[in-house]
Tab-separated table of C-alpha atoms in Angstrom:
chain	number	residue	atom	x	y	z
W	1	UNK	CA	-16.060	0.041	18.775
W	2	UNK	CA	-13.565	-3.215	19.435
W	3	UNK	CA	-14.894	-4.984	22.342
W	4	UNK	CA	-10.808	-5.070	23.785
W	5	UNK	CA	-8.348	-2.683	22.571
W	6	UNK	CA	-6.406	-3.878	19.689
W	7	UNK	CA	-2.686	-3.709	20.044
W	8	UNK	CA	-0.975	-3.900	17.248
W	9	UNK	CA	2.649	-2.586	15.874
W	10	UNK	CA	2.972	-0.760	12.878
W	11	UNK	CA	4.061	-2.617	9.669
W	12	UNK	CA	6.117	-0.569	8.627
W	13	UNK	CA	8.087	1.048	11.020
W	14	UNK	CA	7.336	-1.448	13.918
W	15	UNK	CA	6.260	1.264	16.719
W	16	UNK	CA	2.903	-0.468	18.806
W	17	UNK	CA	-0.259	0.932	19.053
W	18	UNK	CA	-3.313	0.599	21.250
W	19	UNK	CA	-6.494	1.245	19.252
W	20	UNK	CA	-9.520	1.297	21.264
W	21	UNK	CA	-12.116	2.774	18.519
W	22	UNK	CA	-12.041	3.314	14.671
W	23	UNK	CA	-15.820	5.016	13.310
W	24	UNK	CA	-16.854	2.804	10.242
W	25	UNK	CA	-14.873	4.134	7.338
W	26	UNK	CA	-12.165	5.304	8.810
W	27	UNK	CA	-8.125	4.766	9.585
W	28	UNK	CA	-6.050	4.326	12.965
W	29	UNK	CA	-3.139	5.488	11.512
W	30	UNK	CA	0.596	5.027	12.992
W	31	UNK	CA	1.724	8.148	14.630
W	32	UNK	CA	5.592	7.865	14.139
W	33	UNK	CA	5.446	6.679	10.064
W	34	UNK	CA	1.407	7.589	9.238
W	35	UNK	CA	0.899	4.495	8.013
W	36	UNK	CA	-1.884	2.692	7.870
W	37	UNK	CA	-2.424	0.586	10.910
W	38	UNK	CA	-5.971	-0.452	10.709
W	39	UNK	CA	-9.308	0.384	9.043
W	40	UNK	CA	-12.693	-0.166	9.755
W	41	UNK	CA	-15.047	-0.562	6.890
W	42	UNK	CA	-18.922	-1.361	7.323
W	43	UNK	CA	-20.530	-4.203	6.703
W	44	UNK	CA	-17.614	-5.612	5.086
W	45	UNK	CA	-18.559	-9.062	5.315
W	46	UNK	CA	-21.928	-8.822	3.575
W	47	UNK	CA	-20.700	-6.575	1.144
W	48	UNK	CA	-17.715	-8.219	0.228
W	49	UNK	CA	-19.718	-12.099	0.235
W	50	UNK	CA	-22.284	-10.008	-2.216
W	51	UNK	CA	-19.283	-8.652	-4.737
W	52	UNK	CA	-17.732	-11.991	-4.683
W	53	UNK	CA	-20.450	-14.050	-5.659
W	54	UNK	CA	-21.035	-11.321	-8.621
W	55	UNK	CA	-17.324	-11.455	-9.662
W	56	UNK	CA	-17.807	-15.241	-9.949
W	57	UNK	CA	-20.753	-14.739	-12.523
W	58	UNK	CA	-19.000	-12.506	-14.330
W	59	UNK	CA	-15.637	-14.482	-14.345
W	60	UNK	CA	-17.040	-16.791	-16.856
W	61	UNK	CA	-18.541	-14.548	-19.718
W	62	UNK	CA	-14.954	-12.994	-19.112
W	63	UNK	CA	-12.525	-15.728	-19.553
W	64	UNK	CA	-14.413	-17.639	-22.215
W	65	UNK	CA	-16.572	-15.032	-24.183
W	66	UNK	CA	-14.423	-13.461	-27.293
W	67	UNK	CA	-12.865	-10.097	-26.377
W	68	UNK	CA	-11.259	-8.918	-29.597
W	69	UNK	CA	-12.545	-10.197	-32.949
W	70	UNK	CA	-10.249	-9.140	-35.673
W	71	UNK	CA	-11.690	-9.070	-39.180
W	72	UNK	CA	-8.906	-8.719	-42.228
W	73	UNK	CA	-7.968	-10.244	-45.727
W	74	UNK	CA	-11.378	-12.272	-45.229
W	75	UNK	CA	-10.108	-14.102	-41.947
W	76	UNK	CA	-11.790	-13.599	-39.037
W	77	UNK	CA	-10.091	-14.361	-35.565
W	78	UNK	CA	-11.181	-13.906	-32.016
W	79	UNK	CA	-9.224	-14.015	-28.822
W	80	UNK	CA	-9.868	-14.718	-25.210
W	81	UNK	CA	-7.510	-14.857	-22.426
W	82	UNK	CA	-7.471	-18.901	-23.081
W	83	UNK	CA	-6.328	-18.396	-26.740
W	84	UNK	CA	-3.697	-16.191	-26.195
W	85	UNK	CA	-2.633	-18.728	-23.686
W	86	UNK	CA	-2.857	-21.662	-26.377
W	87	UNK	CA	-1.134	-19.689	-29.046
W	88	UNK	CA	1.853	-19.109	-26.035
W	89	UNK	CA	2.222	-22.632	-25.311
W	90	UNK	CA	1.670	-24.047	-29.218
W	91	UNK	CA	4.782	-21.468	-30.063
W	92	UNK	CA	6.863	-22.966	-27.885
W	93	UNK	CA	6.853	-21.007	-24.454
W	94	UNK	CA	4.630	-23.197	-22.520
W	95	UNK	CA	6.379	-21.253	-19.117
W	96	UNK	CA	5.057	-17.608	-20.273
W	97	UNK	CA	1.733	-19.519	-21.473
W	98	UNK	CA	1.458	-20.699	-17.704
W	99	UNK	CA	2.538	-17.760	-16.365
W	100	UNK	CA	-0.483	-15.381	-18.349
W	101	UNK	CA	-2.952	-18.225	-17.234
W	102	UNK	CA	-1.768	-17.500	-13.336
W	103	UNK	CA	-2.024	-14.246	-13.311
W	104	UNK	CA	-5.047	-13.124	-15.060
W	105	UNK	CA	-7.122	-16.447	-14.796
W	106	UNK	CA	-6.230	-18.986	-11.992
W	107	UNK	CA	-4.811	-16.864	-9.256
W	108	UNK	CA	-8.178	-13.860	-9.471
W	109	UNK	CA	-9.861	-17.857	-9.637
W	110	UNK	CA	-8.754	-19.262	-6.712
W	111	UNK	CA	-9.073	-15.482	-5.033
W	112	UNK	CA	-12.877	-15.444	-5.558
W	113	UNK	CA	-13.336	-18.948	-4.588
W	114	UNK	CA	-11.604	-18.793	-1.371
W	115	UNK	CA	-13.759	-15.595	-0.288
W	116	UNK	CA	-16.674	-17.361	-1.009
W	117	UNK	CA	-16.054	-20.231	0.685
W	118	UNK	CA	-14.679	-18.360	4.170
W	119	UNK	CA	-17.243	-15.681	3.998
W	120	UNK	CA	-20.352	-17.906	3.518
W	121	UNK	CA	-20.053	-19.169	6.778
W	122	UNK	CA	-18.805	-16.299	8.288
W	123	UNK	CA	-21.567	-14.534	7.659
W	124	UNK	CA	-23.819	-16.969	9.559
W	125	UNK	CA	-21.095	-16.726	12.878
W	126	UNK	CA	-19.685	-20.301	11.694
W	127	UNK	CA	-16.219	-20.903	10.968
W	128	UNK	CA	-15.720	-23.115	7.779
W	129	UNK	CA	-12.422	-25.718	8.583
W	130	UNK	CA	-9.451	-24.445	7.055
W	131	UNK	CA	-10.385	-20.665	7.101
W	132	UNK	CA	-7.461	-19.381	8.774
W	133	UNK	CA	-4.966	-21.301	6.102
W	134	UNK	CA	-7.432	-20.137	3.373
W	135	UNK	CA	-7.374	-16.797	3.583
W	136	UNK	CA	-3.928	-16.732	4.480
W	137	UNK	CA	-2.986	-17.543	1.117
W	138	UNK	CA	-5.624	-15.307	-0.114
W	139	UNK	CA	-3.603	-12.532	1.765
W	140	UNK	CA	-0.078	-14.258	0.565
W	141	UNK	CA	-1.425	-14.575	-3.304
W	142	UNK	CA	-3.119	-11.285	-3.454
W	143	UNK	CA	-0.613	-9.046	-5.731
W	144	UNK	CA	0.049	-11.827	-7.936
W	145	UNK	CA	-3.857	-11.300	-9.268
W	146	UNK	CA	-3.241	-8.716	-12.468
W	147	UNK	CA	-6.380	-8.405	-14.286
W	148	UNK	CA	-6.341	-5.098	-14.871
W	149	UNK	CA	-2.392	-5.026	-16.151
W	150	UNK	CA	-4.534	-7.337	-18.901
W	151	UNK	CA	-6.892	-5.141	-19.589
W	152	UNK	CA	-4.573	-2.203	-20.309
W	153	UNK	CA	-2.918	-5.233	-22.822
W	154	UNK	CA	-6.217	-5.530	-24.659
W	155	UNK	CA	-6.675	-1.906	-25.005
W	156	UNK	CA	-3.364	-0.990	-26.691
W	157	UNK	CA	-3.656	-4.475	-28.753
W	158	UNK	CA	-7.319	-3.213	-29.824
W	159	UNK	CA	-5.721	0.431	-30.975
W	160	UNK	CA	-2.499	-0.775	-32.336
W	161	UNK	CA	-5.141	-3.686	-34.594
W	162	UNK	CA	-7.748	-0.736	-35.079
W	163	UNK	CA	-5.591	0.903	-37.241
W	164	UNK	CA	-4.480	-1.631	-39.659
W	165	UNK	CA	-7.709	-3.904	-39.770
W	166	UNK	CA	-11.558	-3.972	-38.951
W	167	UNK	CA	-11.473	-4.759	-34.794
W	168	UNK	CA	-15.018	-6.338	-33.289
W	169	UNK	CA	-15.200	-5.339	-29.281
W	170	UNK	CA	-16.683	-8.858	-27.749
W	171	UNK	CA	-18.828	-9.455	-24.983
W	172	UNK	CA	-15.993	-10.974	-23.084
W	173	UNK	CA	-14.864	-7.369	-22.682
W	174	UNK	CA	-17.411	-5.880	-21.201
W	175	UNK	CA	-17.824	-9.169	-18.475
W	176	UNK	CA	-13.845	-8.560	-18.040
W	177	UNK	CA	-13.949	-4.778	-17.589
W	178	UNK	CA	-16.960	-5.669	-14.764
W	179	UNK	CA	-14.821	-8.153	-13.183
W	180	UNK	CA	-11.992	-5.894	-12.798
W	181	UNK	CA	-14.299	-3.532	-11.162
W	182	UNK	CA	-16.081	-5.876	-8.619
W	183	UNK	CA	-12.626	-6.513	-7.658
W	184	UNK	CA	-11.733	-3.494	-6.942
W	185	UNK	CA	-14.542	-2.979	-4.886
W	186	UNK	CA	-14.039	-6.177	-3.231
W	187	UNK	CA	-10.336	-4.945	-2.358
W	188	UNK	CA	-12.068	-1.484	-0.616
W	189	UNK	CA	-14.819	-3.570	0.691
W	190	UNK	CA	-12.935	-5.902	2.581
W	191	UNK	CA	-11.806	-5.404	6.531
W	192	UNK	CA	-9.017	-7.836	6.879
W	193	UNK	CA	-8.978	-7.509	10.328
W	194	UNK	CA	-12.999	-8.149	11.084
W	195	UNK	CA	-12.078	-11.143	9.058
W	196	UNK	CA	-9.364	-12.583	11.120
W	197	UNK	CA	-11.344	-11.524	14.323
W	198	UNK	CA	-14.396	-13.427	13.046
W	199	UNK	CA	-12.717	-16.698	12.218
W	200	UNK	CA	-10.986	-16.706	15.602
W	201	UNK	CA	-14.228	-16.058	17.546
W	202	UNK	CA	-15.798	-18.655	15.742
W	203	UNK	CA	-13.602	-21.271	15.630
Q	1	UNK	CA	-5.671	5.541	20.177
Q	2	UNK	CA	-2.103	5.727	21.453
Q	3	UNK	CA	1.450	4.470	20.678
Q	4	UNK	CA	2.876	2.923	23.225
Q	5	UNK	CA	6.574	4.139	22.818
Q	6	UNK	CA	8.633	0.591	21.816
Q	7	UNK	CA	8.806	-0.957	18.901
Q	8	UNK	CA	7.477	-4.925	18.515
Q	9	UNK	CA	11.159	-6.302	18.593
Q	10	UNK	CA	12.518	-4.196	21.497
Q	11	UNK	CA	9.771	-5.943	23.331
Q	12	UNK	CA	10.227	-9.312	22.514
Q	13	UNK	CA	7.094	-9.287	20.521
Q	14	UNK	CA	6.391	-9.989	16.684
Q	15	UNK	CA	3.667	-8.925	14.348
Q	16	UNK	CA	2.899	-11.497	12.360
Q	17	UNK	CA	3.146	-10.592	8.743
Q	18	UNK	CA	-0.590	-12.206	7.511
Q	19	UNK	CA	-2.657	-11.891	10.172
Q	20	UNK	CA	-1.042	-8.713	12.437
Q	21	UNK	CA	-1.331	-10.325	15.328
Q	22	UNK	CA	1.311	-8.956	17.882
Q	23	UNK	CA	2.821	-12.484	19.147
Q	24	UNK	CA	5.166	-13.137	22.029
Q	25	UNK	CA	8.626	-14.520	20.603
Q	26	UNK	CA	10.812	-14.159	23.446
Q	27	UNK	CA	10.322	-17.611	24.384
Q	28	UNK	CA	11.765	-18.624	21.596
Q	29	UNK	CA	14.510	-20.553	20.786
Q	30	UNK	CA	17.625	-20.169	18.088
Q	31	UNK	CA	16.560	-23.133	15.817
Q	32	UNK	CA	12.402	-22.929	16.460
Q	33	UNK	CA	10.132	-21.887	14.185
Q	34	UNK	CA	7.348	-19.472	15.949
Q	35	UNK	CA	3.702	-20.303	14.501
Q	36	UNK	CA	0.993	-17.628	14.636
Q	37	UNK	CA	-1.996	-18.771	17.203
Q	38	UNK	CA	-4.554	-17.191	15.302
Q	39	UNK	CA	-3.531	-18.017	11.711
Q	40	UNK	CA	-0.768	-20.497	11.624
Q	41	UNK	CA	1.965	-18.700	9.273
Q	42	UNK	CA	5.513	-18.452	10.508
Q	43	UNK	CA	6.260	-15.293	13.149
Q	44	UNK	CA	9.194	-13.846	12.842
Q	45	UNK	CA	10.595	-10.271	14.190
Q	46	UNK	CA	11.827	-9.199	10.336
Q	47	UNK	CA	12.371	-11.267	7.313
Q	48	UNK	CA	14.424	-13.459	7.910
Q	49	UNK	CA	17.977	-12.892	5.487
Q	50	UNK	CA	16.037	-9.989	3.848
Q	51	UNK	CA	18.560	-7.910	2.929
Q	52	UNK	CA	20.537	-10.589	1.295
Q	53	UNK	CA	17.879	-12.216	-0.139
Q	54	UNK	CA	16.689	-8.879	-1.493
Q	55	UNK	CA	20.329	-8.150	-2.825
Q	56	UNK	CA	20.084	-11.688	-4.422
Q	57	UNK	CA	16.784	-11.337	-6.409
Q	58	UNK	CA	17.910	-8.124	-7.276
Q	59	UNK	CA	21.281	-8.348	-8.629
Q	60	UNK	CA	19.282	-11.697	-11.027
Q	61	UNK	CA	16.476	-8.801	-12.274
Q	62	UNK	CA	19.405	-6.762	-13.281
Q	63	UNK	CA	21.463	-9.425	-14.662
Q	64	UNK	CA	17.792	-10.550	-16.460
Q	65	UNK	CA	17.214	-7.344	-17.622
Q	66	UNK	CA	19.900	-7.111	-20.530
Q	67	UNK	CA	18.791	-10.528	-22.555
Q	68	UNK	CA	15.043	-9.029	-21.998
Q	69	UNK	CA	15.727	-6.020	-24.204
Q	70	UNK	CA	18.497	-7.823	-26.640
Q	71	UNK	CA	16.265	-10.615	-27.475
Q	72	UNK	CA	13.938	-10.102	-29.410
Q	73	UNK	CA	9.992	-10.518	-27.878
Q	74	UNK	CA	7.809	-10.477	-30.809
Q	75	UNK	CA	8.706	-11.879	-33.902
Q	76	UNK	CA	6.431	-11.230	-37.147
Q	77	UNK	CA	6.353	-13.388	-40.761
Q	78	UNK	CA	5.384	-10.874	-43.427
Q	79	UNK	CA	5.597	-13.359	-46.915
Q	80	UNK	CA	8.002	-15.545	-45.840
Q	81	UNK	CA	10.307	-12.721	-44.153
Q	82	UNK	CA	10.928	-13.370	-40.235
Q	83	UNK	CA	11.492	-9.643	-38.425
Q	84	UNK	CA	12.122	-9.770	-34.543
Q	85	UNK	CA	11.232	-6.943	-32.762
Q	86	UNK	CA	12.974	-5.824	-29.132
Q	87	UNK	CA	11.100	-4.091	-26.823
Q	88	UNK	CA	12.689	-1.229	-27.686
Q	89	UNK	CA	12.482	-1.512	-31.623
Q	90	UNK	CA	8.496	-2.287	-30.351
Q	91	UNK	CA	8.307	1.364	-29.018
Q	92	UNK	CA	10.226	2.516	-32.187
Q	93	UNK	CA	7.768	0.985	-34.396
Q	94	UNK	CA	4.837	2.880	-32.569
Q	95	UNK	CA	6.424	6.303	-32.281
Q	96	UNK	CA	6.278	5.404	-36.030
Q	97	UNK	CA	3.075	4.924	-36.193
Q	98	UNK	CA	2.257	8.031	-35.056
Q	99	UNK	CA	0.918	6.273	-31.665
Q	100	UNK	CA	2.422	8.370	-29.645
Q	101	UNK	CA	0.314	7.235	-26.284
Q	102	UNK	CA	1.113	3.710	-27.013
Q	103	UNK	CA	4.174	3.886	-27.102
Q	104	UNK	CA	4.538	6.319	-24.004
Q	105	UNK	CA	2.744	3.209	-22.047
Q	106	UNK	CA	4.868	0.576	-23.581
Q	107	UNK	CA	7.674	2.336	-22.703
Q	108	UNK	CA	7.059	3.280	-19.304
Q	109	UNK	CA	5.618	-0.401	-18.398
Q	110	UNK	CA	8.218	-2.326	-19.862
Q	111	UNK	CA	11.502	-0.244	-20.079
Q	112	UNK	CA	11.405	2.532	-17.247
Q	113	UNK	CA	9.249	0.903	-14.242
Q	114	UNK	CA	11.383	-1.911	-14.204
Q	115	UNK	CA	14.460	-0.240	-13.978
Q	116	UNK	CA	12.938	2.322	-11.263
Q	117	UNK	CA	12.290	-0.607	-9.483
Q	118	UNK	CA	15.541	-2.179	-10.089
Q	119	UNK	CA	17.180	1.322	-9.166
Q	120	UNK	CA	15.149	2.081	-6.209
Q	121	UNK	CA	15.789	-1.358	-4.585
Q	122	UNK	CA	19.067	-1.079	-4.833
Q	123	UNK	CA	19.718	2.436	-3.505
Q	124	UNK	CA	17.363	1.467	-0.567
Q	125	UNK	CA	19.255	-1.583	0.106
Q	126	UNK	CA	22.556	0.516	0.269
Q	127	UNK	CA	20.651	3.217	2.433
Q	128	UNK	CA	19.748	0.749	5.233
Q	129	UNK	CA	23.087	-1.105	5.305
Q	130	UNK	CA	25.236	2.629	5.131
Q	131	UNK	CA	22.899	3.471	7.947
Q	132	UNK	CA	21.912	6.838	6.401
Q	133	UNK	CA	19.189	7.988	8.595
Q	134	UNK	CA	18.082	11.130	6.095
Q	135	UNK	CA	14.669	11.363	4.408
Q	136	UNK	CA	13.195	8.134	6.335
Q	137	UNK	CA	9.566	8.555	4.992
Q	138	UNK	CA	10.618	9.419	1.842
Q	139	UNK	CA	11.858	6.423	1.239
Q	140	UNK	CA	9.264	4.537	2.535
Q	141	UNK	CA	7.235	5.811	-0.484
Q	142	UNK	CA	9.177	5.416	-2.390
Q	143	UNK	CA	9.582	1.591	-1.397
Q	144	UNK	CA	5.767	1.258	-1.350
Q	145	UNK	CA	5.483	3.333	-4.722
Q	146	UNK	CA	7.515	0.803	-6.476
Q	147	UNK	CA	6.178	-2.300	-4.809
Q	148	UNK	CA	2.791	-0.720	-6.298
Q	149	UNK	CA	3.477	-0.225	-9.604
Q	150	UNK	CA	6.134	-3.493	-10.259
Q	151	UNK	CA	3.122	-5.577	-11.164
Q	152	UNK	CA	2.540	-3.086	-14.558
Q	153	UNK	CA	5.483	-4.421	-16.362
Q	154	UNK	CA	3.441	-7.350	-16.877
Q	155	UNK	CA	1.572	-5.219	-19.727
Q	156	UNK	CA	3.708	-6.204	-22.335
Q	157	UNK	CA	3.734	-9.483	-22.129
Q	158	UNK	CA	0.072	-10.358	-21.717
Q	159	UNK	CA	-0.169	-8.191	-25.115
Q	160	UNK	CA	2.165	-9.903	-26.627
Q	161	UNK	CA	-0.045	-13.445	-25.533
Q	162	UNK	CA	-2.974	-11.316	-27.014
Q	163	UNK	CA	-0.938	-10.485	-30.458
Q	164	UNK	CA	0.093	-13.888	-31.068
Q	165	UNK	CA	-3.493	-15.198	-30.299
Q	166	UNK	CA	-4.965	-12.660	-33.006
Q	167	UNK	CA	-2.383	-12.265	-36.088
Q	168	UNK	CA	-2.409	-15.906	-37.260
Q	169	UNK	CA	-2.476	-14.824	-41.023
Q	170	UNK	CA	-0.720	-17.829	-42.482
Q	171	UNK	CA	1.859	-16.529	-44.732
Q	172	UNK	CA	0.363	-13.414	-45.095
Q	173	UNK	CA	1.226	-12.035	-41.669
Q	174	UNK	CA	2.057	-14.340	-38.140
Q	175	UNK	CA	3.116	-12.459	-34.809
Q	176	UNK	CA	5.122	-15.629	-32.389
Q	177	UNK	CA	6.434	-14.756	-28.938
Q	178	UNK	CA	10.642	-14.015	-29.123
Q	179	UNK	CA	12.928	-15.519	-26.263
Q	180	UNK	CA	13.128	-12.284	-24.918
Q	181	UNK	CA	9.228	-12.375	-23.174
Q	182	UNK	CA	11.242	-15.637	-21.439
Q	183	UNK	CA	13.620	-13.414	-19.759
Q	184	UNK	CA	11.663	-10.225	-19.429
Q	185	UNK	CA	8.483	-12.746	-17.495
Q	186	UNK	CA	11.107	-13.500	-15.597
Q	187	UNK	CA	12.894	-9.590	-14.820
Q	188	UNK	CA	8.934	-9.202	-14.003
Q	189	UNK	CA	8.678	-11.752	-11.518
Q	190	UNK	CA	12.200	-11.807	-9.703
Q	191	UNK	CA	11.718	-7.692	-9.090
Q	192	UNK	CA	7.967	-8.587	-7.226
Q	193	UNK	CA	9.921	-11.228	-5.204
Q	194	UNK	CA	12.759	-8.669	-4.204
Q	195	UNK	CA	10.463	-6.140	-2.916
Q	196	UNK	CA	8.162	-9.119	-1.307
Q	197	UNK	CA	11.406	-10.011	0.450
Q	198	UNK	CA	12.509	-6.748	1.504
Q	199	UNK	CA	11.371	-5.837	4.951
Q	200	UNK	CA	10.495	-1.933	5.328
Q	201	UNK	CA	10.800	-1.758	8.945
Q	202	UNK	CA	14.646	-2.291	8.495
Q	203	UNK	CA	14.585	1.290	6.995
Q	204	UNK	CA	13.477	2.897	10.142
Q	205	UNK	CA	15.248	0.236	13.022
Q	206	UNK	CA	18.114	1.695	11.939
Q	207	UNK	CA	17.043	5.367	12.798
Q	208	UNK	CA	16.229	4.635	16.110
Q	209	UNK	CA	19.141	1.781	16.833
Q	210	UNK	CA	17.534	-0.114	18.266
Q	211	UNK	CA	18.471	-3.664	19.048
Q	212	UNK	CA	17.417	-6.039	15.930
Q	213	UNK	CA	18.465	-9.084	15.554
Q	214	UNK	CA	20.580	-9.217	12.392
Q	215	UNK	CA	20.634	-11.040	9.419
């Protein structure tokens, strides 16, 4: 139950709603385009505090642990997100190097971090300063995160190596495949709009 | 729940495009900038310029889109002897190699998403400023489809970051990046901004013609 209707318009077709009550887990959804307008998800805040502060432990083993060891001709190599990175920038494309480092490492980064520090308080009816700008660009930044485009990466690097030398599965792969699935549960966990309600009561 | 039967512009109102909010822009004037009260980003009542921005970033992909498959992205040292390998030599070289799946995903990621995306932007673009008012949700999807899927194209190149990392054989064998990842990062990243910039509810203002301020 919303304590005043919410009126909102639909994104994308523009039409305005009045939505008085969504159950937990379910949609209001626009009744000209059927998109979504708004969902209601339960305990969101809790829940998505609780995946975010996981994500973060796992974002280190992830990034730094070795994903891939390769073992051929007596030379053995690993690789983590950072080395492919160095290798980038060392070979003379220090734009794609920055580029790979944004997307899977600094923007999923600053994603977690942000959560973490507007949910903390949020959680506790407080409003840290600067939520609202925060989690704006959390919102804004959002589909530039591509962890799991990476992952795909390593697993058709690992079977095209497989075949022609002795491939080592690291630890970092298993923290990386958990991190892309606490994010994903973070991203159906979260209720934008309890977010953005909570902030402004709070303020 | 109800609709109450107006769209956000016809009433002088704007949804802010972070925060939904449903603000009040009638107020406002040619050359002011509208701030959201409850999360500071800019209100406006569509993207401002989108279709020619959209046009802009779209007609660079395309233009981007030929030295990203000419150039070479991967370039390997076998003994001495430098081999450059295209994109689509890449998917060549794994059909090959009897890797069939591989090079089903390579090819899909990195040669036919972006050019669906390329394609479907542009025959959006022309459906919204021909006015065609057929098969509105359709292409709604199909905007939101490709907006979903853009980000995949990205595949290739964070492999190619993981090949160069791993096959550092000396003379035996050495994998470098090509100047094609340069231009094929950047097909990537221009067709993400075109559909960022490309504001869906201009697909169905038209339908009802209603009065939107134009671009």
């Amino acid at each position: 139950m919303y304590k005043k209707p919410i009126i909102i318009a639909c994104p994308v077709c523009d039409l305005i709603h009045r939505v008085e009550e969504i159950s937990h887990g379910n949609n209001a959804g626009c009744s000209r385009c059927g998109a979504v307008l708004l969902r209601k998800k339960r305990n969101s805040v809790e829940r998505t505090l609780a995946l975010t502060i996981a994500s973060l432990f796992t974002f280190v083993p992830a990034s730094f642990s070795p994903i891939i060891t390769l073992k051929t001709l007596g030379e053995i190599r690993s690789n983590n997100v950072f080395t492919g990175v160095y290798e980038l920038f060392m070979g003379g494309f220090p734009d794609i190097a920055l580029f790979v480092l944004l997307f899977s490492v600094i923007i999923p980064l600053i994603k977690l971090l942000s959560l973490l520090y507007i949910l903390t308080p949020i959680s506790f009816n407080i409003s840290a300063p600067g939520s609202a700008y925060l989690f704006r660009m959390y919102l804004s930044v959002n589909r530039w995160a591509m962890l799991e485009v990476y992952l795909i990466g390593i697993l058709v690097a690992l079977t095209k190596l497989g075949d022609i030398a002795t491939v080592i599965i690291g630890p970092g792969m298993y923290a990386f495949i958990a991190l892309i699935i606490l994010t994903l549960f973070i991203s159906l966990a979260m209720d934008s709009n309890e977010i953005w309600t909570r902030i402004e009561g709070a303020a | 729940m109800t609709s109450i039967k107006m769209t956000a512009s016809s009433a002088g109102l704007a949804s802010c495009h972070i925060c939904r909010k449903l603000c009040n822009i009638s107020e406002v004037k040619k050359y002011q900038v509208a701030k959201c009260p409850r999360c500071g980003a800019k209100v406006y009542s569509r993207i401002p310029g989108s279709i020619t921005r959209t046009w802009a970033l779209i007609i660079t992909a395309l233009l981007l889109y030929i030295p990203a498959n000419l150039y070479p992205v991967m370039v390997f040292e076998k003994f001495g002897r430098s081999q450059g390998d295209t994109i689509i030599s890449g998917v060549e070289a794994l059909i090959n190699a009897d890797m069939w799946p591989l090079a089903l995903i390579v090819f899909v990621a990195s040669i036919f998403v972006p050019l669906l995306k390329i394609i479907s932007i542009i025959f959006i673009l022309l459906s919204v400023q021909k006015n065609w008012s057929w098969k509105i949700r359709q292409r709604t999807k199909l905007l939101r489809f490709v907006e979903a899927i853009g980000r995949w194209s990205m595949l290739d190149v964070f492999l190619i970051s993981i090949m160069v990392a791993l096959v550092k054989l000396g003379s035996v064998a050495t994998i470098t990046a090509g100047a094609g990842v340069r231009a094929f990062t950047a097909v990537v990243v221009v067709t993400i901004l075109a559909s960022k910039s490309f504001d869906p509810r201009l697909i169905w203002d038209k339908q009802s013609n209603l009065d939107v301020p134009e671009d």
